[in-house]
Each structure stands twice: as C-alpha cells, then as structure tokens.
C-alpha cells in the first residue's frame, strides 16, 4: 500500500512538495497501523462471536457459516472457490458444521446426484440471535456518531474493500 503513495520521479522537488509527500506517507502509514489493529480486533471479535453461536465453533467455520447464510445454499466446490481453500479443508469444515447442527446437507435441485449445504434450523436460529445481539451492541457504540460520519465510514470501507 505504501509503495503507491511514493512521489513520482518527475514530481515537485520543492520543500512544500517534499513536506506534502512526507505528510501523505505519514497518513498512509497511520492507516496501515489502524488496519492492522482493526484486523487484530476483528479476529478476536470473530472468536467471541463464534463461541456465542456454538462453544465448539472456530472463527474460520463461523466465517463459512456467514457465507452460507448470505448465499442461501452452496455446493462444497462453490465454498472452496469463494474462499480460495482446498476442497479437503472445506469438506472438513462443512462436516464439523453439520456435526454441530449448524449446517445441513440437502439435495441439489439442479443435479439430483449432488448435495448442497445450507443453514440448519438450529444454525439459522443461533446465527440470528447472535447477529441481533451484535447489531444492538454496534448501534449502541455508534449512538454518538453523526449520520454523516457513519455514511462516510461506510463509503470509505466499501472503497477499501474494493482494493482487496
């Protein structure tokens, strides 16, 4: 990320140009530090939320659960493609989620020989309960933010997500 903010070779060599470059570089480094902190906290938050869904649920499987919830139902190969994980890893995660009664396997309506995964009734209920608690917490945390600040944050996060 920092390499992209380097001053062009033919850029201004004035002291104000150098000062602006240092300020821009410092700002980019501050963003990088804050992202590292946010990712660290998000990982910890995911561990907490995953355990609220089910005490034996790990954060990676929680992420898979969210993906299935967003998609409705998926084939195992779709999950592997979306996550970039190998099929055997995805298969193990799915098997664990089925054992925890958070996912269920169902017939693929497009191919009677294939199976899809979807949230089980228990998985849907547990996930909805945790999401409701999380939303309530987030709304409380954002209570003192202006609507404009929330809109700006949302816009900037969307812009950041397009980078990855």
Coordinates of C-alpha atoms in Angstrom, one line a residue:
X1 CA 0.0 0.0 0.0
X2 CA 2.8 2.5 0.9
X3 CA 4.6 2.0 -2.5
X4 CA 1.6 3.5 -4.3
X5 CA 2.0 6.8 -2.5
X6 CA 5.6 7.4 -3.4
X7 CA 6.2 10.7 -5.1
X8 CA 6.6 10.4 -8.9
X9 CA 10.2 10.7 -10.1
X10 CA 9.2 13.9 -12.0
X11 CA 7.3 15.3 -9.0
X12 CA 8.0 18.6 -7.4
X13 CA 11.3 18.8 -5.7
X14 CA 10.3 21.9 -3.7
X15 CA 10.3 21.9 0.1
X16 CA 6.5 22.2 0.1
X17 CA 6.3 19.2 -2.3
X18 CA 8.5 17.1 -0.1
X19 CA 6.6 18.2 3.0
X20 CA 3.3 17.2 1.3
X21 CA 4.9 13.8 0.4
X22 CA 6.0 13.2 4.0
X23 CA 2.6 14.1 5.3
X24 CA 0.9 11.8 2.7
X25 CA 3.3 9.0 3.6
X26 CA 2.7 9.5 7.3
X27 CA -1.1 9.4 6.7
X28 CA -0.8 6.2 4.7
X29 CA 1.3 4.6 7.5
X30 CA -1.2 5.7 10.1
X31 CA -4.0 4.0 8.0
X32 CA -1.8 0.9 7.8
X33 CA -1.4 0.8 11.6
X34 CA -5.1 1.3 12.2
X35 CA -5.9 -1.5 9.7
X36 CA -3.6 -3.9 11.5
X37 CA -5.3 -3.0 14.8
X38 CA -8.7 -3.4 13.2
X39 CA -7.9 -6.8 11.8
X40 CA -6.5 -8.0 15.1
X41 CA -9.6 -6.9 16.9
X42 CA -11.8 -8.3 14.3
X43 CA -10.1 -11.7 14.7
X44 CA -10.7 -11.5 18.4
X45 CA -14.3 -10.4 17.9
X46 CA -14.8 -13.3 15.5
X47 CA -13.6 -15.8 18.1
X48 CA -16.0 -14.3 20.7
X49 CA -19.0 -14.3 18.3
X50 CA -18.2 -17.8 17.0
X51 CA -18.3 -19.2 20.6
X52 CA -21.6 -17.5 21.1
X53 CA -23.1 -19.3 18.1
X54 CA -21.7 -22.6 19.4
X55 CA -19.0 -23.2 22.0
X56 CA -17.1 -25.6 19.6
X57 CA -17.3 -23.2 16.6
X58 CA -13.9 -21.8 15.4
X59 CA -13.7 -18.4 13.7
X60 CA -12.9 -19.9 10.2
X61 CA -16.0 -22.0 10.4
X62 CA -18.0 -19.1 11.6
X63 CA -17.0 -17.2 8.5
X64 CA -18.1 -20.1 6.4
X65 CA -21.4 -20.1 8.2
X66 CA -21.9 -16.5 7.4
X67 CA -21.1 -17.1 3.7
X68 CA -23.7 -19.9 3.6
X69 CA -26.2 -17.6 5.3
X70 CA -25.6 -14.9 2.7
X71 CA -25.8 -17.3 -0.2
X72 CA -28.7 -19.4 0.9
X73 CA -27.2 -22.7 -0.2
X74 CA -24.0 -23.7 -1.8
X75 CA -22.2 -26.7 -3.2
X76 CA -18.9 -27.5 -1.4
X77 CA -17.0 -26.6 -4.5
X78 CA -18.6 -23.2 -4.5
X79 CA -17.4 -22.7 -1.0
X80 CA -13.9 -23.7 -2.0
X81 CA -13.9 -21.3 -5.0
X82 CA -15.2 -18.4 -2.9
X83 CA -12.7 -18.9 0.0
X84 CA -9.7 -20.0 -2.0
X85 CA -9.3 -23.0 0.3
X86 CA -8.7 -26.5 -1.0
X87 CA -11.7 -28.9 -1.2
X88 CA -10.5 -31.1 1.6
X89 CA -10.3 -28.2 4.1
X90 CA -13.7 -27.0 3.1
X91 CA -15.1 -30.6 3.4
X92 CA -13.7 -30.9 6.9
X93 CA -15.2 -27.5 7.9
X94 CA -18.6 -28.5 6.4
X95 CA -18.5 -31.8 8.2
X96 CA -17.8 -30.1 11.5
X97 CA -20.7 -27.6 11.0
X98 CA -23.0 -30.4 10.1
X99 CA -22.0 -32.3 13.3
X100 CA -22.6 -29.1 15.3
X101 CA -26.1 -29.0 13.7
X102 CA -25.4 -25.6 12.2
X103 CA -25.5 -26.7 8.6
X104 CA -27.4 -29.4 6.8
X105 CA -26.8 -31.2 3.5
X106 CA -29.7 -31.1 1.0
X107 CA -30.2 -32.4 -2.5
X108 CA -29.2 -30.1 -5.3
X109 CA -32.3 -29.2 -7.2
X110 CA -30.3 -28.8 -10.4
X111 CA -28.4 -32.1 -10.1
X112 CA -30.0 -35.0 -8.1
X113 CA -26.6 -36.6 -7.6
X114 CA -25.1 -33.5 -6.0
X115 CA -25.5 -32.1 -2.5
X116 CA -25.7 -28.5 -1.3
X117 CA -25.2 -27.1 2.2
X118 CA -27.5 -24.6 3.9
X119 CA -28.1 -23.4 7.4
X120 CA -30.0 -25.9 9.6
X121 CA -32.9 -24.6 11.6
X122 CA -30.6 -24.5 14.6
X123 CA -27.9 -22.7 12.7
X124 CA -30.3 -20.1 11.4
X125 CA -31.7 -19.5 14.9
X126 CA -28.4 -19.3 16.7
X127 CA -26.9 -17.1 14.0
X128 CA -29.9 -14.8 14.0
X129 CA -29.7 -14.4 17.8
X130 CA -26.0 -13.6 17.8
X131 CA -26.5 -11.1 14.9
X132 CA -29.3 -9.4 16.8
X133 CA -27.0 -9.0 19.8
X134 CA -24.2 -7.8 17.7
X135 CA -26.3 -5.2 15.9
X136 CA -27.7 -3.9 19.2
X137 CA -24.1 -3.6 20.5
X138 CA -22.9 -1.8 17.3
X139 CA -25.9 0.6 17.3
X140 CA -25.0 1.5 20.9
X141 CA -21.4 2.0 20.0
X142 CA -22.4 4.3 17.1
X143 CA -25.0 6.2 19.0
X144 CA -22.8 9.3 19.3
X145 CA -21.6 9.3 15.7
X146 CA -23.3 11.6 13.3
X147 CA -25.2 10.1 10.3
X148 CA -22.7 11.8 8.0
X149 CA -19.8 10.1 9.8
X150 CA -21.5 6.7 9.5
X151 CA -22.2 7.3 5.8
X152 CA -18.6 8.4 5.3
X153 CA -17.2 5.4 7.1
X154 CA -19.4 3.0 5.1
X155 CA -18.3 4.7 1.8
X156 CA -14.7 4.5 2.8
X157 CA -14.9 0.9 4.0
X158 CA -16.6 -0.1 0.7
X159 CA -13.7 1.7 -1.2
X160 CA -11.2 -0.1 0.9
X161 CA -12.8 -3.5 0.3
X162 CA -12.7 -3.0 -3.4
X163 CA -8.9 -2.8 -3.1
X164 CA -8.6 -6.3 -1.8

